CSV table of C-alpha atoms in Angstrom, one decimal:
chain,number,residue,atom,x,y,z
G,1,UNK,CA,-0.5,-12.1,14.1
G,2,UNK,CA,-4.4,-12.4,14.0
G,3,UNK,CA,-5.3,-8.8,13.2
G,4,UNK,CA,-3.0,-8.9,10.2
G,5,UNK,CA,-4.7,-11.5,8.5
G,6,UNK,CA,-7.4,-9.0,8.3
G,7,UNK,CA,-6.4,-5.4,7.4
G,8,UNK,CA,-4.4,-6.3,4.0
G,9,UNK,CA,-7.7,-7.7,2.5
G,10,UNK,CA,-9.9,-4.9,3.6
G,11,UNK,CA,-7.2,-2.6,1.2
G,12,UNK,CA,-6.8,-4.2,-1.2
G,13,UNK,CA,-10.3,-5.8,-2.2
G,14,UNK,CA,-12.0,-1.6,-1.9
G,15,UNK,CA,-9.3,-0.8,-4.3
G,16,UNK,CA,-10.8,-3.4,-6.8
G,17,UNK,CA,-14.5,-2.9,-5.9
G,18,UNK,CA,-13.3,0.8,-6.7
G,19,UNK,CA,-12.4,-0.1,-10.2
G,20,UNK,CA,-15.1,-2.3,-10.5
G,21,UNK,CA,-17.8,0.4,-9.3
G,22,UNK,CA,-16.0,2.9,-11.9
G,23,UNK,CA,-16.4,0.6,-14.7
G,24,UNK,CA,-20.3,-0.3,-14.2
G,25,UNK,CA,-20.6,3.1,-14.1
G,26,UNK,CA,-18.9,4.2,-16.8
G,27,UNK,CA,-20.0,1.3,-19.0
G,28,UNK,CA,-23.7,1.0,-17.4
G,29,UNK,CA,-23.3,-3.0,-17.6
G,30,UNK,CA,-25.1,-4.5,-15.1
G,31,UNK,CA,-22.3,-7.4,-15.2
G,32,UNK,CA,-20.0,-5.2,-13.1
G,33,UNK,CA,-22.5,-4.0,-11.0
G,34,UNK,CA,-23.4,-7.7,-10.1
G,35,UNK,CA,-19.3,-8.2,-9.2
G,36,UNK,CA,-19.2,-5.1,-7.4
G,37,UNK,CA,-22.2,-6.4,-4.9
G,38,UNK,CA,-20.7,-9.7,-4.1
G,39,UNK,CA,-17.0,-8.6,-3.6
G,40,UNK,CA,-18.2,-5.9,-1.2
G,41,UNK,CA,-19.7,-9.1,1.1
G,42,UNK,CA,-16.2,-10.8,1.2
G,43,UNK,CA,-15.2,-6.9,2.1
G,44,UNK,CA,-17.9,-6.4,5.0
G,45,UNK,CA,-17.3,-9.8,6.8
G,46,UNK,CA,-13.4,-9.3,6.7
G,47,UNK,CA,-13.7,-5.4,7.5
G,48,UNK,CA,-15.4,-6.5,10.6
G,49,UNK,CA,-12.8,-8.6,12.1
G,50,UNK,CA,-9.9,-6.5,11.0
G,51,UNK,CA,-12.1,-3.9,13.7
G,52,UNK,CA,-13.1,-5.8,16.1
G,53,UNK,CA,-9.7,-7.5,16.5
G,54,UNK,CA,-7.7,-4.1,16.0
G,55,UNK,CA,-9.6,-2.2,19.8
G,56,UNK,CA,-8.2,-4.3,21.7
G,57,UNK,CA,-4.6,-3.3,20.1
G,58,UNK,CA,-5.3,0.4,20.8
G,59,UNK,CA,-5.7,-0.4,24.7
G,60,UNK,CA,-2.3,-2.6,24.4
G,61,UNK,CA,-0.4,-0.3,24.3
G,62,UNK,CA,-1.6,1.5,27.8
G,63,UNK,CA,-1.9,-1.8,29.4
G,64,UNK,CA,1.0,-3.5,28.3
G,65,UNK,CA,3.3,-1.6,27.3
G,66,UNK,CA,2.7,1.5,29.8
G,67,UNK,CA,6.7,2.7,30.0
G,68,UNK,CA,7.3,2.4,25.8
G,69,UNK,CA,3.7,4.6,25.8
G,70,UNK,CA,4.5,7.3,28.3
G,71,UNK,CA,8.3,7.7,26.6
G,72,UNK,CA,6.9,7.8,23.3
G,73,UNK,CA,3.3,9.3,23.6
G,74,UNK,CA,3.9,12.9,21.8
G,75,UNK,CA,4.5,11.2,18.8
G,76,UNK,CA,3.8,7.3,18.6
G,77,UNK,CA,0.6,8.4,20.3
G,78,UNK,CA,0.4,11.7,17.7
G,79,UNK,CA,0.7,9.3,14.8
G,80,UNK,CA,-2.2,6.5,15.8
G,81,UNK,CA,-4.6,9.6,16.7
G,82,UNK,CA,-4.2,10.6,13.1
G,83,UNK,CA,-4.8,6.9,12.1
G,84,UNK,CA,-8.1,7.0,14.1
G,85,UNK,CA,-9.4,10.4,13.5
G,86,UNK,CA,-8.0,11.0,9.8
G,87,UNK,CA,-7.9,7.5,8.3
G,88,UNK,CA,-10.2,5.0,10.0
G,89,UNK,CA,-12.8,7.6,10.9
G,90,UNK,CA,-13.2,8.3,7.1
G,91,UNK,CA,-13.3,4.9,6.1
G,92,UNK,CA,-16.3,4.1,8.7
G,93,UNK,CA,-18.2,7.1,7.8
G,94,UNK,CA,-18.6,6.5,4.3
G,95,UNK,CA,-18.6,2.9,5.0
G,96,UNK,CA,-22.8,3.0,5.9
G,97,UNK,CA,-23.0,4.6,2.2
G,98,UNK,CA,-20.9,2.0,0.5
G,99,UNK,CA,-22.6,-0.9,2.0
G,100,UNK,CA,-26.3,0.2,2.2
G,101,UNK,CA,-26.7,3.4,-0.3
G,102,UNK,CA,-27.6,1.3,-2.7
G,103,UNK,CA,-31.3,3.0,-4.4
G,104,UNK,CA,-30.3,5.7,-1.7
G,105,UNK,CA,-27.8,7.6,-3.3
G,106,UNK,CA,-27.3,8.7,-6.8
G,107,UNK,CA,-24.5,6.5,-8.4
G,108,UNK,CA,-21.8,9.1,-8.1
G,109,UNK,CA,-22.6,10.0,-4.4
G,110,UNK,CA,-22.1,6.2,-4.1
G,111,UNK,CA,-19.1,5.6,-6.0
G,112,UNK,CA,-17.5,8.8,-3.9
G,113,UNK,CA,-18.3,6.9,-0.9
G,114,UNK,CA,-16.8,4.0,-2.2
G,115,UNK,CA,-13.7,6.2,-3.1
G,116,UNK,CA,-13.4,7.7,0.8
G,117,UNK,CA,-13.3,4.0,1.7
G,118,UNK,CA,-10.0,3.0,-0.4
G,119,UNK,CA,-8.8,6.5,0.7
G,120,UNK,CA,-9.1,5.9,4.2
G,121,UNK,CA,-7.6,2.3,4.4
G,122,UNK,CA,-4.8,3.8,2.3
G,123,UNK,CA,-4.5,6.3,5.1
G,124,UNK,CA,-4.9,3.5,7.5
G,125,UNK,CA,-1.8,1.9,6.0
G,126,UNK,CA,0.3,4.7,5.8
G,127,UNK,CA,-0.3,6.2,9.2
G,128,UNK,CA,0.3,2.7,10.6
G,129,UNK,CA,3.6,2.0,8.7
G,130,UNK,CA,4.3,5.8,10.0
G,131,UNK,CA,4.1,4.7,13.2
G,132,UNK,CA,6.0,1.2,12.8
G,133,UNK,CA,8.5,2.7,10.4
G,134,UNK,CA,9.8,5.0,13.3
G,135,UNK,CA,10.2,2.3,15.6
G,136,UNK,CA,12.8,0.5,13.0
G,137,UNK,CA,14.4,3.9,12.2
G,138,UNK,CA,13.7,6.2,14.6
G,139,UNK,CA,14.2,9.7,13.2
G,140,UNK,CA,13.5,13.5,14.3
G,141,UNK,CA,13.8,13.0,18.0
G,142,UNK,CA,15.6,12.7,21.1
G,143,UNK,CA,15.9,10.2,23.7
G,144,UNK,CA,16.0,12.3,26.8
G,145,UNK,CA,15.8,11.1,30.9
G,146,UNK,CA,13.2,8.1,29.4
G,147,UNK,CA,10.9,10.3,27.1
G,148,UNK,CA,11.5,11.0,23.3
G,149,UNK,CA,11.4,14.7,22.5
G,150,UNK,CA,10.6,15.6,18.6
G,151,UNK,CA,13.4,17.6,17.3
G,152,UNK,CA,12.1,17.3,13.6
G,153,UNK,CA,9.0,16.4,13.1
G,154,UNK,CA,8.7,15.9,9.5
G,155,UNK,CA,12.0,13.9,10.0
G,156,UNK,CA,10.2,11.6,12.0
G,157,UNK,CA,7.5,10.9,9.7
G,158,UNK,CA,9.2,10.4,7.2
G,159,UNK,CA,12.1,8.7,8.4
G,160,UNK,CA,14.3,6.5,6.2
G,161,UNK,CA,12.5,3.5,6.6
G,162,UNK,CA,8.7,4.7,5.6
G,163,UNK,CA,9.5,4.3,2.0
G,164,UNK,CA,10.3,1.1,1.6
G,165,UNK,CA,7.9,0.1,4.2
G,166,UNK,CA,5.0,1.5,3.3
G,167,UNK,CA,4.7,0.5,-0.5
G,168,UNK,CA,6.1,-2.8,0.1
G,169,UNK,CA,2.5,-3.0,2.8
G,170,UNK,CA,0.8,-1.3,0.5
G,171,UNK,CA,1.2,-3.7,-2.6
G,172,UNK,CA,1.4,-7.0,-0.2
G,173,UNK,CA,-2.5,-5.4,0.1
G,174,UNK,CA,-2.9,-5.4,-3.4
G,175,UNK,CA,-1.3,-8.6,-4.0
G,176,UNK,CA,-3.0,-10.3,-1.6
G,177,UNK,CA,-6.3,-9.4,-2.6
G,178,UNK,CA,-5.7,-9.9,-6.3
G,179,UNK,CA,-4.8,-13.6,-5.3
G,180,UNK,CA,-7.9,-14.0,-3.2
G,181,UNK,CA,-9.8,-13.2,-5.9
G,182,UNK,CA,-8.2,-15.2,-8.7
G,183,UNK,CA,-8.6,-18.5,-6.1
G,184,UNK,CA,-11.9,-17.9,-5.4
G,185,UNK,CA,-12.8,-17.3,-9.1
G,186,UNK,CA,-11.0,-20.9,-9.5
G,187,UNK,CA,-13.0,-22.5,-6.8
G,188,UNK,CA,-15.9,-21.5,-8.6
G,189,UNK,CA,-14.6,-22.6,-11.8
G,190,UNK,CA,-13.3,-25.8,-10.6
G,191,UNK,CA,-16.7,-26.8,-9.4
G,192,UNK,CA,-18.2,-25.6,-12.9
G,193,UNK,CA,-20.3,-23.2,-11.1
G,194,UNK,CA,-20.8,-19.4,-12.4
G,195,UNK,CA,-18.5,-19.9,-14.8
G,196,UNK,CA,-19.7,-16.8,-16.5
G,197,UNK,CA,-19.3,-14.6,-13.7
G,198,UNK,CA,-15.9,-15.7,-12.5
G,199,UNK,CA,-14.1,-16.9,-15.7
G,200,UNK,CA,-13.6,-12.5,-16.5
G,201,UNK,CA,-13.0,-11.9,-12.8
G,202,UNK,CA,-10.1,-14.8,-12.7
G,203,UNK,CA,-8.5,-13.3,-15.4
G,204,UNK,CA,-8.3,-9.4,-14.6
G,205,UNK,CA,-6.8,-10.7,-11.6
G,206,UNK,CA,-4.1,-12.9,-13.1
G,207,UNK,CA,-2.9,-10.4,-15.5
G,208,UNK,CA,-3.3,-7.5,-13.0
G,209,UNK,CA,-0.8,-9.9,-10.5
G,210,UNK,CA,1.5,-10.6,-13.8
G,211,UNK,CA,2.6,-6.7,-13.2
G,212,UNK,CA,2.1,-6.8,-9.5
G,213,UNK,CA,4.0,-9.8,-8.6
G,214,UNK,CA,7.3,-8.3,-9.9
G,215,UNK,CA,6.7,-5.0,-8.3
G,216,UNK,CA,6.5,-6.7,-5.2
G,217,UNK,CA,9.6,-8.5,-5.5
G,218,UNK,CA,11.8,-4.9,-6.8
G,219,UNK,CA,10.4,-3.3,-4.0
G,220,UNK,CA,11.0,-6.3,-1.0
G,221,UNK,CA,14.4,-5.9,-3.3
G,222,UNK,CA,15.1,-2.5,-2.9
G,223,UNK,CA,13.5,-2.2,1.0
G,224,UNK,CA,16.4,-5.3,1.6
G,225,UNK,CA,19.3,-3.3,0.5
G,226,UNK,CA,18.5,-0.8,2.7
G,227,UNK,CA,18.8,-2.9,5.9
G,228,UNK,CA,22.2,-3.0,5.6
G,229,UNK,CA,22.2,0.6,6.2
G,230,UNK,CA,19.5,1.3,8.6
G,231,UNK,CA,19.7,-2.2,10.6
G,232,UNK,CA,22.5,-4.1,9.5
G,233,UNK,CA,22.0,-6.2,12.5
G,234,UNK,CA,18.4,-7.5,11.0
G,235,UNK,CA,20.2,-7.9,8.1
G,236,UNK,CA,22.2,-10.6,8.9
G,237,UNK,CA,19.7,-12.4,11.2
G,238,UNK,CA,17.7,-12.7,8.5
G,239,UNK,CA,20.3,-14.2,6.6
G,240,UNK,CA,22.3,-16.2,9.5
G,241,UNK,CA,25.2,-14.4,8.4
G,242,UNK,CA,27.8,-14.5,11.2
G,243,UNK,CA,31.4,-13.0,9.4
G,244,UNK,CA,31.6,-9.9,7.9
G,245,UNK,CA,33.1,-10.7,4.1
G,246,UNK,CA,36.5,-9.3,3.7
G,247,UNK,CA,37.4,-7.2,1.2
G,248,UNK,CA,37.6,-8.3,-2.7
G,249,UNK,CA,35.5,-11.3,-1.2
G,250,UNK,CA,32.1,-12.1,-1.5
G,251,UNK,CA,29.5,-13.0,1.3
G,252,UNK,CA,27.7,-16.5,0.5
G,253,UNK,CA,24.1,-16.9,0.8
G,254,UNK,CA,23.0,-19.5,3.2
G,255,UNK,CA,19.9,-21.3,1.6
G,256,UNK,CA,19.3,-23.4,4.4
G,257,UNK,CA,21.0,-23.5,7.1
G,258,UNK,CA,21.1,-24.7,11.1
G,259,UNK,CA,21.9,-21.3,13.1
G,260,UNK,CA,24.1,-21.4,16.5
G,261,UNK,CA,23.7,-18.2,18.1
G,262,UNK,CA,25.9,-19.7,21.8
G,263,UNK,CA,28.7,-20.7,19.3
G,264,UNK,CA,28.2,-17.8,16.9
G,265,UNK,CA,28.1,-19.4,13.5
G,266,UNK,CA,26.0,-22.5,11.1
G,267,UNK,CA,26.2,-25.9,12.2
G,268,UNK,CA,25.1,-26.3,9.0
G,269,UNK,CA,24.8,-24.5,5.9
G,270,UNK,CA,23.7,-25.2,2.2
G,271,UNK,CA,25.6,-21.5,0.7
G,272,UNK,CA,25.5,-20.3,-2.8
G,273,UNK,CA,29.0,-18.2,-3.4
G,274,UNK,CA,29.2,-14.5,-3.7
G,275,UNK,CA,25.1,-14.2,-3.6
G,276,UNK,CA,24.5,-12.5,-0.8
G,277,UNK,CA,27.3,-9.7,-1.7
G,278,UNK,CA,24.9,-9.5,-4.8
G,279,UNK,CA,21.8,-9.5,-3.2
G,280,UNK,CA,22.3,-6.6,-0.7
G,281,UNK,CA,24.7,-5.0,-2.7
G,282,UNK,CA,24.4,-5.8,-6.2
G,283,UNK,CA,28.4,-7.0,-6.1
G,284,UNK,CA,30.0,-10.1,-6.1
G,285,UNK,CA,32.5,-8.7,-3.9
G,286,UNK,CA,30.3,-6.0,-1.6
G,287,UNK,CA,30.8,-6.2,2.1
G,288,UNK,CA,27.6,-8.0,4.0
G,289,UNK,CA,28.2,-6.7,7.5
G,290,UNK,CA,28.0,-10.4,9.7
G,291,UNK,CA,26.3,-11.0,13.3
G,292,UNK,CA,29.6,-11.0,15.2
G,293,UNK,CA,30.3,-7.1,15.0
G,294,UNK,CA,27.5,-7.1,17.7
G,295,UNK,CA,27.5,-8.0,21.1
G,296,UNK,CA,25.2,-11.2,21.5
G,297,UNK,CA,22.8,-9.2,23.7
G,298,UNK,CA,22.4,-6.9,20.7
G,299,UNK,CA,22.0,-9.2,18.4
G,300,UNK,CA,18.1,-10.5,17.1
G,301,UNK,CA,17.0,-14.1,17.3
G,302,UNK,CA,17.7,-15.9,14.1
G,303,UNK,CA,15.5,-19.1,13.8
G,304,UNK,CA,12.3,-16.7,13.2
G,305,UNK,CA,14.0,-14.0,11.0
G,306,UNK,CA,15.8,-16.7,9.1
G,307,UNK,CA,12.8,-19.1,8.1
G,308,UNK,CA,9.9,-16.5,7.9
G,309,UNK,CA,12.1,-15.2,5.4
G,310,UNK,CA,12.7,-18.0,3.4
G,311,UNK,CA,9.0,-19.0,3.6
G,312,UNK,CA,7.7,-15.5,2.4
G,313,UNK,CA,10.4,-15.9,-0.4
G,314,UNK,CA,9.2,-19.1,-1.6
G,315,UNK,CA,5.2,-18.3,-1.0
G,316,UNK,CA,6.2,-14.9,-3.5
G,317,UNK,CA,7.8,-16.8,-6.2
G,318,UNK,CA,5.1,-19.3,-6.0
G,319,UNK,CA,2.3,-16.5,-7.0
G,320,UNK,CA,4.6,-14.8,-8.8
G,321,UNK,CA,5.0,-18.4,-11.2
G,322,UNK,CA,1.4,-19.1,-10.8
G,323,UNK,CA,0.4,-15.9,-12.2
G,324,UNK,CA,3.2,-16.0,-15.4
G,325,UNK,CA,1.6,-19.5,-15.8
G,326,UNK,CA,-1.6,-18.5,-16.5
G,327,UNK,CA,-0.9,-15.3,-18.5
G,328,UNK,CA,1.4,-18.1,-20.7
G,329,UNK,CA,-1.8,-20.4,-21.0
G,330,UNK,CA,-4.3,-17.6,-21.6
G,331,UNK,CA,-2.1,-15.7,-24.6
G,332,UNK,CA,-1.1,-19.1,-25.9
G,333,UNK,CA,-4.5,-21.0,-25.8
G,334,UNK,CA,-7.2,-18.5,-26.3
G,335,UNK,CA,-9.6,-21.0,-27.5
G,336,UNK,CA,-8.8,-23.9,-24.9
G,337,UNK,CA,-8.5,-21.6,-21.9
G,338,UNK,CA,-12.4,-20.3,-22.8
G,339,UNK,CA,-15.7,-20.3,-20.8
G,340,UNK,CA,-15.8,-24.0,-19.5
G,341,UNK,CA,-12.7,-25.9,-20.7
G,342,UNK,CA,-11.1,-23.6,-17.9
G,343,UNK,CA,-12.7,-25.6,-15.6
G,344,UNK,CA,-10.8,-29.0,-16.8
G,345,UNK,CA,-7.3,-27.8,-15.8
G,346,UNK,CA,-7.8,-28.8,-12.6
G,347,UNK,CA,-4.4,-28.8,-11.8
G,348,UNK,CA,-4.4,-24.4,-12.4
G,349,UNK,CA,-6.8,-23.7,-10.4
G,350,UNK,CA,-5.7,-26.0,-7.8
G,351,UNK,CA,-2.7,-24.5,-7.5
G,352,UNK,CA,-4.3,-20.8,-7.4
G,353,UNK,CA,-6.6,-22.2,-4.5
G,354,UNK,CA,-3.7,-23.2,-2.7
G,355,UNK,CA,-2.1,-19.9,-3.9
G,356,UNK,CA,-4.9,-17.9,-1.0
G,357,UNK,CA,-2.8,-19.4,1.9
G,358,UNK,CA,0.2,-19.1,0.7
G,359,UNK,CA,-0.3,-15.1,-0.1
G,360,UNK,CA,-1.2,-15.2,3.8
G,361,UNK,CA,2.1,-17.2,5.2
G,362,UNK,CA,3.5,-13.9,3.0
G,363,UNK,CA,2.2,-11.2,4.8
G,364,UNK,CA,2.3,-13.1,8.3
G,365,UNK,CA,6.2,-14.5,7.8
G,366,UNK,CA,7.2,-10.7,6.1
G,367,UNK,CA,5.7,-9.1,9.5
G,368,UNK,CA,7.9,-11.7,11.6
G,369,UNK,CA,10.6,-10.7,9.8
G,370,UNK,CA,10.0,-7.3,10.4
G,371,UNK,CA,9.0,-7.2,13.9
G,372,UNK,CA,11.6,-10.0,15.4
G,373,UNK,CA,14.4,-8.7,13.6
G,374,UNK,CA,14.3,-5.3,15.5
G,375,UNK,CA,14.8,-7.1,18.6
G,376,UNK,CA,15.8,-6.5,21.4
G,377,UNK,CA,15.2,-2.7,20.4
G,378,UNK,CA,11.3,-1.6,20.7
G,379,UNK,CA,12.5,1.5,19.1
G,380,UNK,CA,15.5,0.3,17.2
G,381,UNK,CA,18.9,1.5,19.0
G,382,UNK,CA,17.4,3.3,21.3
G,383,UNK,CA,14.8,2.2,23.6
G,384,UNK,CA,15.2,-1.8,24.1
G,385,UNK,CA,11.8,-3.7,24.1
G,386,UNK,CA,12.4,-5.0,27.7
G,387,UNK,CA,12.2,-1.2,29.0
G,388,UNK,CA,9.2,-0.4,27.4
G,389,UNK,CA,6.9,-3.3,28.5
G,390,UNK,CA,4.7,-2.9,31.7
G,391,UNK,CA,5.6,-4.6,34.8
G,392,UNK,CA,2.6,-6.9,35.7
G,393,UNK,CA,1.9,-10.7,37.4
G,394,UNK,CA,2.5,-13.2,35.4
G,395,UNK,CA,-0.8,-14.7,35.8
G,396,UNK,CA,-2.3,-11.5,34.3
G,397,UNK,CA,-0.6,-11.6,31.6
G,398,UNK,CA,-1.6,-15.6,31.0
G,399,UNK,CA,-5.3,-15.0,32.0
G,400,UNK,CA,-5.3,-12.0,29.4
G,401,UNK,CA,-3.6,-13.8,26.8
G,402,UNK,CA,-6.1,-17.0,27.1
G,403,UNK,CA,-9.0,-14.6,26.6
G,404,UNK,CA,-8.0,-13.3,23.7
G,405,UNK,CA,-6.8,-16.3,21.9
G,406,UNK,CA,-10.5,-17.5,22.8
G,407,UNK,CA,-12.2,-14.2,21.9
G,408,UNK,CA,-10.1,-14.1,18.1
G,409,UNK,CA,-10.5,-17.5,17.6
G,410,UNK,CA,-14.0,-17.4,18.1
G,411,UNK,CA,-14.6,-14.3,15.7
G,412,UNK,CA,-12.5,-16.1,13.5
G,413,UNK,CA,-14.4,-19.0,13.1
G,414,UNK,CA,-17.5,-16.8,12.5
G,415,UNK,CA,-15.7,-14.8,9.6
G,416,UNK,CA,-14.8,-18.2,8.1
G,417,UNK,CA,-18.3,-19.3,8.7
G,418,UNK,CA,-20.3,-16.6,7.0
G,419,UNK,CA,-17.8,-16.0,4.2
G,420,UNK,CA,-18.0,-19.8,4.0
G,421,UNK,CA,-21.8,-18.9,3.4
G,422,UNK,CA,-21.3,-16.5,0.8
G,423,UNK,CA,-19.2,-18.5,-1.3
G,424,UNK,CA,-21.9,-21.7,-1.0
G,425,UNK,CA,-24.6,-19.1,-2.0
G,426,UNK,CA,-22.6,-17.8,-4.7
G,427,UNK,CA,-23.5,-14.0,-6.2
G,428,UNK,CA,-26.7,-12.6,-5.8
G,429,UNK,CA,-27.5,-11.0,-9.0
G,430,UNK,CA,-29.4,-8.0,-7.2
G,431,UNK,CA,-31.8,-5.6,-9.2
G,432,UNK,CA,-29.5,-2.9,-10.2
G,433,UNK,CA,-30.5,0.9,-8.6
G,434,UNK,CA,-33.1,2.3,-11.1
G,435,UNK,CA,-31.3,5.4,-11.3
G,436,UNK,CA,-29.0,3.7,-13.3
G,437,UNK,CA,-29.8,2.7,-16.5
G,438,UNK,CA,-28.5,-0.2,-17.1
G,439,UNK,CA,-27.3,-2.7,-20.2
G,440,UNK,CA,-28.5,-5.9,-19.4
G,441,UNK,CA,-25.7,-7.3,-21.4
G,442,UNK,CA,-25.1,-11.2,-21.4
G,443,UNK,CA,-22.1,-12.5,-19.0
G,444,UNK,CA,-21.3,-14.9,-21.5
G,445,UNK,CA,-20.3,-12.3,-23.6
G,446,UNK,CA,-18.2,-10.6,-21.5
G,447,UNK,CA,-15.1,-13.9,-22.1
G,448,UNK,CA,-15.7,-12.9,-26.1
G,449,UNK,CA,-12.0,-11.4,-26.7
G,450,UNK,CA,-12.7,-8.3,-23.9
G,451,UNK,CA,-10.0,-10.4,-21.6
């Protein structure tokens, strides 16, 4: 729950300083140089964390859960040794280059750096979602006196749920980080500060998230669909659906409701007719498989699953209309939505400050949702999560988990603290490398009709 708060970012805003990088180089203005060099200090302090709070994951999984480790090492174990040695290992080693190879390197060996860097948290996320993909759909192996034998191991990889999983990660990355920086750029432009810098950097973001936000939305879509094929079960915790829909009849799609797992159905419900059929199976009438068809030992816990979803939902839309908002304001009021009159609808960029936590609940309620909804299975169907944990004293267990929430919520509070510090200082404006030459063009003109 901590160490995802970090990783998204770290994606998504290299993918940006990328394109950012790309464009000072191409265009040799110094303006995009100057955005590349602060972005890239958000990126260090949140990189930091998402490492330091990721080790003690690594050891976890020998600690804590020894049996799950020992059944699935040959490939569980496989897949995170490729995460390590292909993925993160690239990204730290051009990392030093990115950060400090500034009037080291020529401009190409730095923007190649910078380019290792987005492809190695790309790799990060893939061989990660690899990894968790397999435990939802576990594919190309064979559960065999307590150990999992690969039978395929291509199949395994690429088993049915890595698709959907991994782009609907990979864009949450994107989308995340295009929201943090549009509601930084409106914190800036609600206190009337840099309003030449951030006013161009506020809008490539909102009109990069007009086309990401739906994308987001067809994928979760599509990646829904397929639950009622590969974990039907998930499928209707998520949706406290209890009754499988008989035929020519369509399943209902509880808005809100008041789950009872002991009694097996909704104390209370607020439904919408025939949605949910046309939700999962783009029907009216298409049969929503409903809790009941599995035994109650089988069956996930539904408070989490339920809400998280409903939460991650709403915080979607919310970006989703925040970002169509804007794009409406900008195409229809050119003039009014220029340099400083931005900075008088205060009630915009409030919402797109507000829009940075809400991108967060996202990505930690959509990881609920994934991880609780596989329950009780650690490996879904075939290796329940109660076999797989390690057998140790309680007190271990509480003394281990106290440290950590003190550790993490003390490295927390220095990443909020030092990016708290960047953002008070504001950007830099460093000397650009001299073996670039460089247009020392004007920020202000960079709002004149080029956004």
């Amino acid at each position: 729950m901590f160490h995802i708060l970090w990783p998204p970012l770290t994606v998504g805003l290299a993918i940006i300083i990328l394109g950012l990088e790309t464009t000072w180089l191409k265009t040799k203005n110094i303006f995009y140089y100057h955005q590349t060099r602060f972005w890239i200090r958000i990126f260090m302090i949140n990189f930091g964390v998402g490492v330091i709070s990721g080790i003690p994951m690594e050891f976890a999984f020998g600690t804590n859960w020894g049996p799950f480790s020992i059944a699935s090492g040959d490939f569980f174990g496989n897949i995170l040794g490729f995460e390590t040695a292909m993925a993160f290992m690239l990204e730290a080693g051009f990392l030093g280059i990115m950060l400090f190879g500034w009037n080291r390197v020529s401009g190409g060996m730095h923007l190649f750096a910078t380019s290792m860097v987005v492809l190695g948290s790309t790799l990060s996320v893939f061989w990660i979602m690899v990894a968790n993909s397999w435990m939802q759909t576990p594919s190309g192996v064979e559960y065999i006196n307590g150990k999992f034998i690969i039978t395929d191991y291509l199949a395994a990889v690429f088993n049915p749920d890595l698709a959907h999983g991994f782009w609907h990660m990979f864009i949450a990355c994107i989308e995340l980080s295009l929201v943090v920086v549009a509601g930084i750029s409106a914190y800036y432009l609600l206190k009337q500060r840099e309003i030449d810098f951030f006013l161009p950097s506020f809008k490539i973001a909102v009109l990069a998230l007009v086309f990401i936000t739906p994308l987001q939305i067809l994928i979760g879509d599509s990646a829904g669909g397929a639950l009622a094929h590969t974990q039907p079960a998930k499928l209707a915790a998520i949706e406290s659906h209890w009754e499988t829909n008989p035929p020519g009849k369509g399943a209902s799609w509880a808005v809100l409701a008041i789950p009872d797992a002991e009694n097996q159905r909704n104390l209370w419900e607020l439904t919408i007719p025939n949605a949910l059929s046309l939700i999962v199976t783009h029907s009216l009438t298409g049969t929503v498989v409903g809790l009941r068809e599995f035994k109650p030992e089988d069956q996930p816990p539904i408070w989490i699953p339920f809400y998280a979803f409903r939460l991650m939902l709403a915080a979607g839309i919310f970006i989703a209309f925040m970002a169509m908002w804007t794009a409406w304001l900008l195409w229809r009021k050119k003039q009014q939505m220029s340099h400083e009159n931005i900075s008088q609808n205060t009630w915009l960029l409030r919402g797109w400050i507000l829009a940075i936590p809400a991108a967060y609940l996202a990505v930690e309620m959509g990881w609920l949702v994934r991880e609780i909804g596989r329950q009780p299975w650690i490996v879904y169907g075939m290796m329940r999560t109660q076999h797989g944990v390690s057998e140790l004293p309680l007190a271990t267990v509480q003394w281990s988990l106290l440290s950590f929430f003190v550790f993490y919520l003390a490295i927390g509070i220095a990443a909020f603290y030092f990016i708290r510090h960047v953002l008070r200082q504001g950007p830099a404006y460093e000397a650009a490398p001299k073996s670039i030459k460089n247009k020392d063009r004007p920020m202000s003109s960079m709002n004149d009709g080029g956004y």
